[in-house]
XYZ file of C-alpha atoms in Angstrom:
537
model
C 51.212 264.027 218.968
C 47.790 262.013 219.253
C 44.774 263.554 218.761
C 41.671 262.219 220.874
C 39.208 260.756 218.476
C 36.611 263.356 219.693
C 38.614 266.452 219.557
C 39.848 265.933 215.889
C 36.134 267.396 213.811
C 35.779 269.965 216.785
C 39.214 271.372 215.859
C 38.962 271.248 212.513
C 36.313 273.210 212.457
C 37.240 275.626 214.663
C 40.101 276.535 212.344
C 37.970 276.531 209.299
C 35.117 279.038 211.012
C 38.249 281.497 211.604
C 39.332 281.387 208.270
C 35.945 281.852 206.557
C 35.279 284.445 209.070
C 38.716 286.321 208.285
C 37.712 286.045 204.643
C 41.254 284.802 204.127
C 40.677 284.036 200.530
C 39.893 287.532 199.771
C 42.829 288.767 201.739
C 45.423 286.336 200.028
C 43.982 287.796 196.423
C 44.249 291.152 197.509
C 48.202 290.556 198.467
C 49.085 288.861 196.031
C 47.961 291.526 193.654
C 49.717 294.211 195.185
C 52.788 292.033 195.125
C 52.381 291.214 191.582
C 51.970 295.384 190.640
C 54.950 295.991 192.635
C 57.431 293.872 190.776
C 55.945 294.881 187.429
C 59.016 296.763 187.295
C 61.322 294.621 187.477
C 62.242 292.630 184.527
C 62.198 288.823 183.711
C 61.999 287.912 187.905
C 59.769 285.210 189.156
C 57.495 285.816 191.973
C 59.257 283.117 194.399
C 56.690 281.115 196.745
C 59.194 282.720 199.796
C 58.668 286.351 198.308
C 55.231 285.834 198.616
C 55.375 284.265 202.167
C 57.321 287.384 203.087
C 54.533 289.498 201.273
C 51.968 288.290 203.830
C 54.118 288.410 206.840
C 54.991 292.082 205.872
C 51.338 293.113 205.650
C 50.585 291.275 209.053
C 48.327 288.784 207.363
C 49.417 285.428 209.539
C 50.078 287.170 212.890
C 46.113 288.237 212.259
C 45.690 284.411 211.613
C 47.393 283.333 215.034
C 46.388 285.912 217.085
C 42.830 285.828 216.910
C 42.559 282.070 216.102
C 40.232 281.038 219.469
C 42.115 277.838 219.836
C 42.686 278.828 223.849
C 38.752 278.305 224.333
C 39.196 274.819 223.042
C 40.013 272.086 224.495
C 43.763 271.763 225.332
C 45.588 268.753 222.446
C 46.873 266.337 223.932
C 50.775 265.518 223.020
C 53.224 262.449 223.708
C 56.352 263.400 224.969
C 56.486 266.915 223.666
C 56.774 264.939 220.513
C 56.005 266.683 216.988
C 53.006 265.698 215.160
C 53.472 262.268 213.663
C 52.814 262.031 209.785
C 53.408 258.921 207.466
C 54.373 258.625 203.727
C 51.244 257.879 202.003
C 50.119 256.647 198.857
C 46.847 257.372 197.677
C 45.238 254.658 195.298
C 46.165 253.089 192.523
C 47.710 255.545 190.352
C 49.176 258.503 192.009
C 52.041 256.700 192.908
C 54.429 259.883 194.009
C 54.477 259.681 198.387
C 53.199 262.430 199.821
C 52.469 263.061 203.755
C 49.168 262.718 205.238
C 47.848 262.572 208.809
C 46.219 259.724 209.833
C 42.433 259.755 210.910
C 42.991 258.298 214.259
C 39.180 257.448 214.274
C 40.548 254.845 211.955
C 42.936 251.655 212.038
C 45.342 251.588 209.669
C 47.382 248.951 208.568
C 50.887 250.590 206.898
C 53.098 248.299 204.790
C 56.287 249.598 203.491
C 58.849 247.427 201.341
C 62.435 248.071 202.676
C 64.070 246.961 199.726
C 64.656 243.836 197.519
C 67.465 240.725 197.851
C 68.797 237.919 195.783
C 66.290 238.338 192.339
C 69.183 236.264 191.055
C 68.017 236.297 187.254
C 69.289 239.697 187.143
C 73.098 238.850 189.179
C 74.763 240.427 185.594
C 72.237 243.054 185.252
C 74.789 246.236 184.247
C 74.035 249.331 186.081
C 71.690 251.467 184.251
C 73.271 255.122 183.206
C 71.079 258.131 183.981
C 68.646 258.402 181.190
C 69.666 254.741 180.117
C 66.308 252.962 179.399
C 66.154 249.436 181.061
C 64.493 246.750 182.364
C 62.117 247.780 185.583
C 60.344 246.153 188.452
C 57.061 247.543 189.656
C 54.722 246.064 192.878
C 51.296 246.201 192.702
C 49.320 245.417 196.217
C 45.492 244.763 196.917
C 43.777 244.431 200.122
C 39.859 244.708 200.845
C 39.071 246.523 198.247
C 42.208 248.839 197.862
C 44.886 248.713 194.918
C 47.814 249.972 194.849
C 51.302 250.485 192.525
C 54.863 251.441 193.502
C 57.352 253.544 191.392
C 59.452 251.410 188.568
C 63.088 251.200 189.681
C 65.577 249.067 187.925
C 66.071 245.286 187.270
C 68.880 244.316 189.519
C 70.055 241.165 191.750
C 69.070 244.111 195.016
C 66.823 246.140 193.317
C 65.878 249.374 195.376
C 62.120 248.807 196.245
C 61.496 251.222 198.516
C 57.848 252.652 199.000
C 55.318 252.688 201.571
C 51.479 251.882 200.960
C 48.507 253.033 203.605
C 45.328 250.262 203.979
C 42.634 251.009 205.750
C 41.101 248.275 208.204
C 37.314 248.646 207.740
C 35.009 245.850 209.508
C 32.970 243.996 207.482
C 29.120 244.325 208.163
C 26.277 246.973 208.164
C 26.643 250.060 210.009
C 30.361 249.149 211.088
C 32.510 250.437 208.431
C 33.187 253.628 211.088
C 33.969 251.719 213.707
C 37.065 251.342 215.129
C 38.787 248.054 214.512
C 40.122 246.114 217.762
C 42.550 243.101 217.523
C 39.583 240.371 218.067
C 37.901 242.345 214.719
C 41.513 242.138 213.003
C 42.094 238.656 213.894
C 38.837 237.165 212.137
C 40.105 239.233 208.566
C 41.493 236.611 206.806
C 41.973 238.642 203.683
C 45.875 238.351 202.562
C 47.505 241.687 201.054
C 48.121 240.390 197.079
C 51.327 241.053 196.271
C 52.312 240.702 192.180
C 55.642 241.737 190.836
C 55.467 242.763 187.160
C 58.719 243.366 185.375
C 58.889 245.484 181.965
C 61.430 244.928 179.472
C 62.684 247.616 177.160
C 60.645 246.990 174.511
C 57.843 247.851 176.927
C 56.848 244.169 177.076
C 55.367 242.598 180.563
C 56.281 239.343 182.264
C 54.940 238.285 185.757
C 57.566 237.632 187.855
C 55.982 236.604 191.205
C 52.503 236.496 192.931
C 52.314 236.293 196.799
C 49.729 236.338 199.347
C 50.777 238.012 202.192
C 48.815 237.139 206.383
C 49.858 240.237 207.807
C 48.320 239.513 211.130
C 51.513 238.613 212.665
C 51.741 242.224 213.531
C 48.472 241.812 216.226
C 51.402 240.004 218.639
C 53.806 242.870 218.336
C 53.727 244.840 221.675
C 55.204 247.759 219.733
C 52.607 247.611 217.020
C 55.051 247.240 214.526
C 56.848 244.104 212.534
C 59.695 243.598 210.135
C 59.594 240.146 207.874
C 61.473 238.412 204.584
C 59.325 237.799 202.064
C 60.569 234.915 199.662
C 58.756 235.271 196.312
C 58.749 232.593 194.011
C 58.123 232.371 190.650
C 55.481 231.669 188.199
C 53.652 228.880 186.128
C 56.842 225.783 185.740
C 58.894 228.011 188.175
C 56.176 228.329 191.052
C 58.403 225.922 193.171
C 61.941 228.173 192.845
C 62.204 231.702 194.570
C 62.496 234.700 192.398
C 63.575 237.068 195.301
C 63.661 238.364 198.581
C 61.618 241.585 199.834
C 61.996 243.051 203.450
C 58.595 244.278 204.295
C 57.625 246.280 207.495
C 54.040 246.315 208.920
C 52.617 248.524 211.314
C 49.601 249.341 213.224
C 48.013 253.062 213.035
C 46.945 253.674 216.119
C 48.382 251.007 217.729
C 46.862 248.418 219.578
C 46.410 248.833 223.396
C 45.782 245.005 223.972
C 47.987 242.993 221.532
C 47.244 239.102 221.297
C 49.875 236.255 221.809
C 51.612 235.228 218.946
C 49.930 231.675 219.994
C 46.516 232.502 219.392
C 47.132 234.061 215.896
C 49.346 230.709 214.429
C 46.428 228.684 216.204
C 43.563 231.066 214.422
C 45.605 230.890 211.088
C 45.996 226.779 211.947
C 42.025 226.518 212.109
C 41.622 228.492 208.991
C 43.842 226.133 207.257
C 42.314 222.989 208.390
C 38.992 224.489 207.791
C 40.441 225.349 204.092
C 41.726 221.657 203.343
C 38.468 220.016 204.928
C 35.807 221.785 202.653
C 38.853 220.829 199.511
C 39.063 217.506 200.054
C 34.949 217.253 200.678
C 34.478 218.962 197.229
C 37.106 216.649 195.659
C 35.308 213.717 196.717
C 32.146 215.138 195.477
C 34.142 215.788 192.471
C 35.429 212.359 192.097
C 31.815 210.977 192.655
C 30.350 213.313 189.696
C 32.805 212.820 187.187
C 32.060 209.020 187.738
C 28.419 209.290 186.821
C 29.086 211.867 184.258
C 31.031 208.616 182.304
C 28.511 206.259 183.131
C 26.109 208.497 180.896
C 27.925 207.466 177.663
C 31.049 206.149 176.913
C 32.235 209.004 174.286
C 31.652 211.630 177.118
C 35.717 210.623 178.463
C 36.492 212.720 175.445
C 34.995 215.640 176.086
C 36.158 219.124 177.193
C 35.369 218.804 180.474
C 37.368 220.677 182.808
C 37.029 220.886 186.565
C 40.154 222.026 187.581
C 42.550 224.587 186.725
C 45.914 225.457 187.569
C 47.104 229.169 188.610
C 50.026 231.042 188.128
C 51.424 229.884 191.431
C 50.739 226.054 190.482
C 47.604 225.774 192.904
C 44.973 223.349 191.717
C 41.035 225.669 192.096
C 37.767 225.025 190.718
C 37.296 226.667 187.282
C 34.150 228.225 188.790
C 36.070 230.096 191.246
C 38.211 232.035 188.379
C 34.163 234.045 187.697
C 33.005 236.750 190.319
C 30.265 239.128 189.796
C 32.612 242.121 188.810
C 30.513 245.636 188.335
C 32.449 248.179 186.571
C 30.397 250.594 187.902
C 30.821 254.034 185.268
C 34.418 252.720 183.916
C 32.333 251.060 181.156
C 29.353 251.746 179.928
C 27.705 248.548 178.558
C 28.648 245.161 177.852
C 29.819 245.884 174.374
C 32.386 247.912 176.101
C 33.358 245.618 178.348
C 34.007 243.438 175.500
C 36.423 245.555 173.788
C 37.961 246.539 176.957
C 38.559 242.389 177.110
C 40.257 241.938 173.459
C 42.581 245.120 174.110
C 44.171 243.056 176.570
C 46.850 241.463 174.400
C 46.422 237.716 173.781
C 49.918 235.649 174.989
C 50.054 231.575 176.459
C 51.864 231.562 179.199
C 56.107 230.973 179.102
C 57.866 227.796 178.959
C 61.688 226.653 178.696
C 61.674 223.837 175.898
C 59.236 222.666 173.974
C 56.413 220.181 173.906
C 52.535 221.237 174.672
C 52.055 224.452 176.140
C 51.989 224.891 179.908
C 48.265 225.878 180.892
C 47.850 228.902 183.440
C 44.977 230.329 184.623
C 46.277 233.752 186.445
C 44.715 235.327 189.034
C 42.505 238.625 187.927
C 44.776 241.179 189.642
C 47.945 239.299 188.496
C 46.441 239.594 184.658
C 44.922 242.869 185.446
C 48.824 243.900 186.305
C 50.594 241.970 183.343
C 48.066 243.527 180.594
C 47.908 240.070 179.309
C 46.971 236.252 179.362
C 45.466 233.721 177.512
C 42.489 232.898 176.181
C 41.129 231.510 179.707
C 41.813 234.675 181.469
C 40.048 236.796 178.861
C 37.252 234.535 178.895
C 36.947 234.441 182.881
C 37.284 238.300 183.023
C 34.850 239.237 180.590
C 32.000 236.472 181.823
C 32.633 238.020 185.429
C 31.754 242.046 184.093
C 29.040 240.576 181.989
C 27.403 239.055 185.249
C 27.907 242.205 186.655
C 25.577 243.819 183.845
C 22.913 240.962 184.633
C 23.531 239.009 181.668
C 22.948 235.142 182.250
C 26.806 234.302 181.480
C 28.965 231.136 181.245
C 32.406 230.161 180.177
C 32.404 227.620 177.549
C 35.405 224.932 177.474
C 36.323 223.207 174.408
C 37.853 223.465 170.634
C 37.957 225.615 167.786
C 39.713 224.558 164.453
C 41.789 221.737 164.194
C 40.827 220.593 167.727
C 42.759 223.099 169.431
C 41.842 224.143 172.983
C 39.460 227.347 173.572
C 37.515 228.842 175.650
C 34.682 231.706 174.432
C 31.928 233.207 176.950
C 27.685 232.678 175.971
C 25.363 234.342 176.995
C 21.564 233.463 177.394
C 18.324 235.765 176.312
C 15.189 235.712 178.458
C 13.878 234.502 174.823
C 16.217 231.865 174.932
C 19.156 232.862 172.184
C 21.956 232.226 172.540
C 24.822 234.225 171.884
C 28.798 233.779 171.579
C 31.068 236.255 172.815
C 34.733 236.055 171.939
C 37.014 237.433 174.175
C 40.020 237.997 172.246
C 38.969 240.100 169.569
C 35.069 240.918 171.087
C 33.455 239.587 168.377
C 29.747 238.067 168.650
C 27.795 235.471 166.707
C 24.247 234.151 167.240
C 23.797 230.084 167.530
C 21.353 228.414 165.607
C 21.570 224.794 166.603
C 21.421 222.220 163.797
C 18.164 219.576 164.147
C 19.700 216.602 163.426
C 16.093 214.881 162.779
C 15.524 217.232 160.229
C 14.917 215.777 156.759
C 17.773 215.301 154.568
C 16.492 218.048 151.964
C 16.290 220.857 154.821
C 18.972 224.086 154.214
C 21.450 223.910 157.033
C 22.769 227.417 158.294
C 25.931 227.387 158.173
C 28.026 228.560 161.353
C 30.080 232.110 161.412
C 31.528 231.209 164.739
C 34.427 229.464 164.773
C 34.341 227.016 167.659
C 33.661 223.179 166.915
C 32.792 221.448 170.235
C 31.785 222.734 173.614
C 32.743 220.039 176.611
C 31.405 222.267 179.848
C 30.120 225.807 180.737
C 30.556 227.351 184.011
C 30.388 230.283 186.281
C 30.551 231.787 189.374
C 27.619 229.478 190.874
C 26.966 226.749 188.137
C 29.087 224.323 186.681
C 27.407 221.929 183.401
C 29.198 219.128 181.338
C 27.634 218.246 177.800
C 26.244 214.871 177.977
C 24.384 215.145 174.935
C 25.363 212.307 172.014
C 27.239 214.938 170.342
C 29.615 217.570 171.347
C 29.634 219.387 167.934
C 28.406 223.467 168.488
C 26.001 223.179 165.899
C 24.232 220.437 167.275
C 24.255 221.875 171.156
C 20.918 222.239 172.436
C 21.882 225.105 174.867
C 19.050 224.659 177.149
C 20.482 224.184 180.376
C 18.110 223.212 182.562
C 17.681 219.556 181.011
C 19.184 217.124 183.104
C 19.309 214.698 179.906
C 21.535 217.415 177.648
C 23.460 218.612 180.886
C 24.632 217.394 183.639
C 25.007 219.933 186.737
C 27.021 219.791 189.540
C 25.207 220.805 192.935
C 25.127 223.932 193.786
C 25.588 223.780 197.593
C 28.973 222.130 196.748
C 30.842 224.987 194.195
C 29.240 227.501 196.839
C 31.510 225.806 199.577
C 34.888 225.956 197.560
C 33.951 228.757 195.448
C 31.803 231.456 196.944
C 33.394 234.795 198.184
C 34.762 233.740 201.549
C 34.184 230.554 201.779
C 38.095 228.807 201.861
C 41.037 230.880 202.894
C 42.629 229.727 199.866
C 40.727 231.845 197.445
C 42.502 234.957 196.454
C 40.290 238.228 196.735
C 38.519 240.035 194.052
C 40.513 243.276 193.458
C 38.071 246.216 192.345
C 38.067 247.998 188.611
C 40.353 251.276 188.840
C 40.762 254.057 186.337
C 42.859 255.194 183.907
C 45.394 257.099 184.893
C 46.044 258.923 181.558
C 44.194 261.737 180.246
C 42.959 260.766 176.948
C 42.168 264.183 175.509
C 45.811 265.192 176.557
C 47.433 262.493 174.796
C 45.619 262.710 171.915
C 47.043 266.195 171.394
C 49.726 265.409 172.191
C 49.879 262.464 169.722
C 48.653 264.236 167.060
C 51.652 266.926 168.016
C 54.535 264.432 167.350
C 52.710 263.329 163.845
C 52.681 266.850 162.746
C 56.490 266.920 163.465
């Protein structure tokens, strides 16, 4: 059955006058007390929902609801075929992950995904079956599109493990005052936004490991006459492994309502084509750019080729990005309260570099946000990038700073800048702050020194969403940084107008999308008592 778009508020509200009118409530109460006096009698039985059902019948209550429901003065629903209405698993956001059945708003497009299953994760070939109430090893999928997150049920590690779940997106147009509207296939066509797909797997000591990260163009599904697509997904791995699959999922995509006019399958490879040439042109412009900078940069001073100064980073899938594009203006909105929090929120998120088979130096990975959202854990880099994006998003003048703590290892820590020009250090990992008093090193020989609680030694760079500064100043030692970034003798900046091309929300195809902030899904006054039950035991 398909509802016209106009009729669907009218009838809804027709039903909803009768009801209040009825006083239906009232009736229900009354009923169900009567029921509940009646069987007072009878010992140890359960009021069944059925009995109750019957109850209502009995007493007339639903033929009253039918018979005088003025649904004949309406306007006749219109039905397909004689066909039943037509409902969809659903799964509402982020952590209610149990299906349920909802109707779809056909005022609305909808784009439904649904994972048919999972082929050839061959890591797992010997993987024993797991006995019922057997703890194991489990796969879980989270999704993000425009805005919308998303988690399937764990199932069990196998070679054809049984992912089977569907997931409901909404297709909202981008732009003021067209959220409501309808979205047609020419609207659909100009969303580049992929569907993020990560695949976490949990071990049975409850430990994480990302097993695959995959942007999925699900336009393909605006050629389908039908409205409605079936594709193999090959994942591959992660960090060294980015070039070998992991797996195989079967995915199905369909339209909700479908389209009237579908395009040819032509225009959409030659619209994705465009986006990819576009993509690679504004790359290869910035890299030049790049090339050109990092040239002048040396001619500065000689020591500066041994400074921290990174441009580009690599992310868990191997692709080479701009460090300035891992930092987004991220607003957590009432999930945390000030920046302090979102500080400690940060350094809960357990500290771990990422994998490698053998030894030698360690393999650097910057993840993705919802990939290290979904994994619970990173290194330093993606602590540092997520907690300089939610301080932005409190208005704090933020930057990541590049460069080495003790012993000349690698680190990266977050600064921020007062409108009274401090300048303070915030360290990701364990949320920490210290206050930098730079070191004059024209001060006479007799002055007292301060000496440094923070323990970083050199800062190479500093960077963030929109800005991107090397340290060109004779020394790269913290304590004698002059943070003031605006002189072009103590840092050199990189223009603007260029990071905005490769960087800025939108600009390259290539970038993945920002995936919002959600809730916990645990009540945290239930399992505190209930914590405190299994210590008293």
């Amino acid at each position: 059955m398909a509802f016209r778009p106009e009729k669907v508020s009218e009838l809804k509200q027709i039903i909803h006058n009768h009801l209040m009118k009825m006083d239906i409530h009232g009736k229900i109460r009354e009923v169900l007390s009567e029921t509940l006096r009646d069987d007072q009698g009878t010992a140890h039985q359960m009021l069944s929902e059925a009995d109750f059902l019957h109850a209502l019948q009995r007493r007339g209550i639903i033929d009253d609801v039918m018979k005088d429901l003025p649904l004949l003065q309406a306007a006749p629903i219109h039905m397909e075929n004689g066909s039943p209405p037509k409902f969809i698993p659903h799964l509402t956001n982020e952590e209610n992950i149990r299906p349920t059945k909802t109707n779809i708003d056909p005022s609305r497009r909808h784009l439904y995904l649904q994972v048919l299953g999972g082929k050839a994760f061959l890591e797992h070939l010997q993987e024993p079956e797991p006995l019922p109430g057997q703890v194991c090893s489990t796969f879980k999928l989270f999704l993000h599109f425009r805005n919308q997150r998303f988690h399937s049920k764990p199932v069990p590690c196998a070679c054809d493990p049984d992912l089977q779940e569907g997931f409901l997106f909404q297709i909202h147009i981008d732009g003021t005052g067209e959220g409501g509207k309808m979205a047609d296939a020419t609207n659909m066509l100009s969303i580049c936004d992929p569907v993020h797909l990560v695949l976490i797997k949990t071990d049975t000591a409850g430990e994480t490991a990302l097993v695959s990260s995959y942007f999925l163009d699900w336009r393909t599904v605006l050629s389908s006459p039908s409205g409605k697509t079936c594709l193999a997904v090959e994942l591959m791995g992660v960090g060294s492994e980015s070039k070998l699959p992991a797996g195989l999922l079967t995915i199905s995509l369909e339209l909700y309502p479908p389209l009237t006019d579908t395009l040819s399958a032509d225009i959409i490879s030659t619209q994705q084509s465009l986006e990819r040439q576009r993509t690679a042109e504004k790359e290869r412009i910035f890299l030049v750019y790049a090339k050109q900078w990092w040239r002048e940069f040396l001619e500065i001073r000689t020591s500066n080729q041994s400074k921290m100064v990174k441009i580009f980073a690599q992310d868990e899938n191997g692709i080479n990005r701009p460090v300035c594009s891992y930092v987004h203006i991220l607003r957590a909105g009432r999930l945390l309260e000030s920046p302090r929090r979102a500080a400690r929120f940060v350094s809960l998120l357990a500290h771990e570099k990422a994998p490698m088979v053998g030894g030698g130096e360690k393999h650097e990975q910057w993840c993705t946000l919802l990939a290290f959202l979904c994994q619970g854990k990173g290194d330093c880099e993606d602590h540092s990038t997520l907690l300089c994006s939610l301080l932005l998003g409190f208005g704090l003048d933020a930057y990541v700073c590049v460069g080495t703590k003790a012993k000349g290892i690698p680190h990266t820590w977050v600064l921020t800048r007062g409108t009274d020009g401090s300048i303070t250090f915030w360290e990701s990992l364990t949320a920490h702050r210290y206050l930098h008093q730079a070191i004059d090193p024209d001060a006479p020989p007799l002055a007292p020194h301060p000496k440094p609680s923070y323990p970083y030694r050199t800062v190479g760079c500093v960077f963030n969403h929109q800005s991107f500064l090397a340290n060109c100043q004779p020394s790269d030692a913290v304590e004698l940084c002059v943070f003031d970034l605006q002189n072009q003798s103590r840092w050199k900046a990189m223009s603007e107008e260029a990071l905005k091309s490769v960087c800025d929300s939108g600009s390259t195809t290539s970038l993945p999308p920002l995936p919002p902030l959600s809730s916990s899904s645990l009540d945290a006054a239930a399992v505190s008592n209930q914590l405190e039950l299994e210590m008293r035991i």
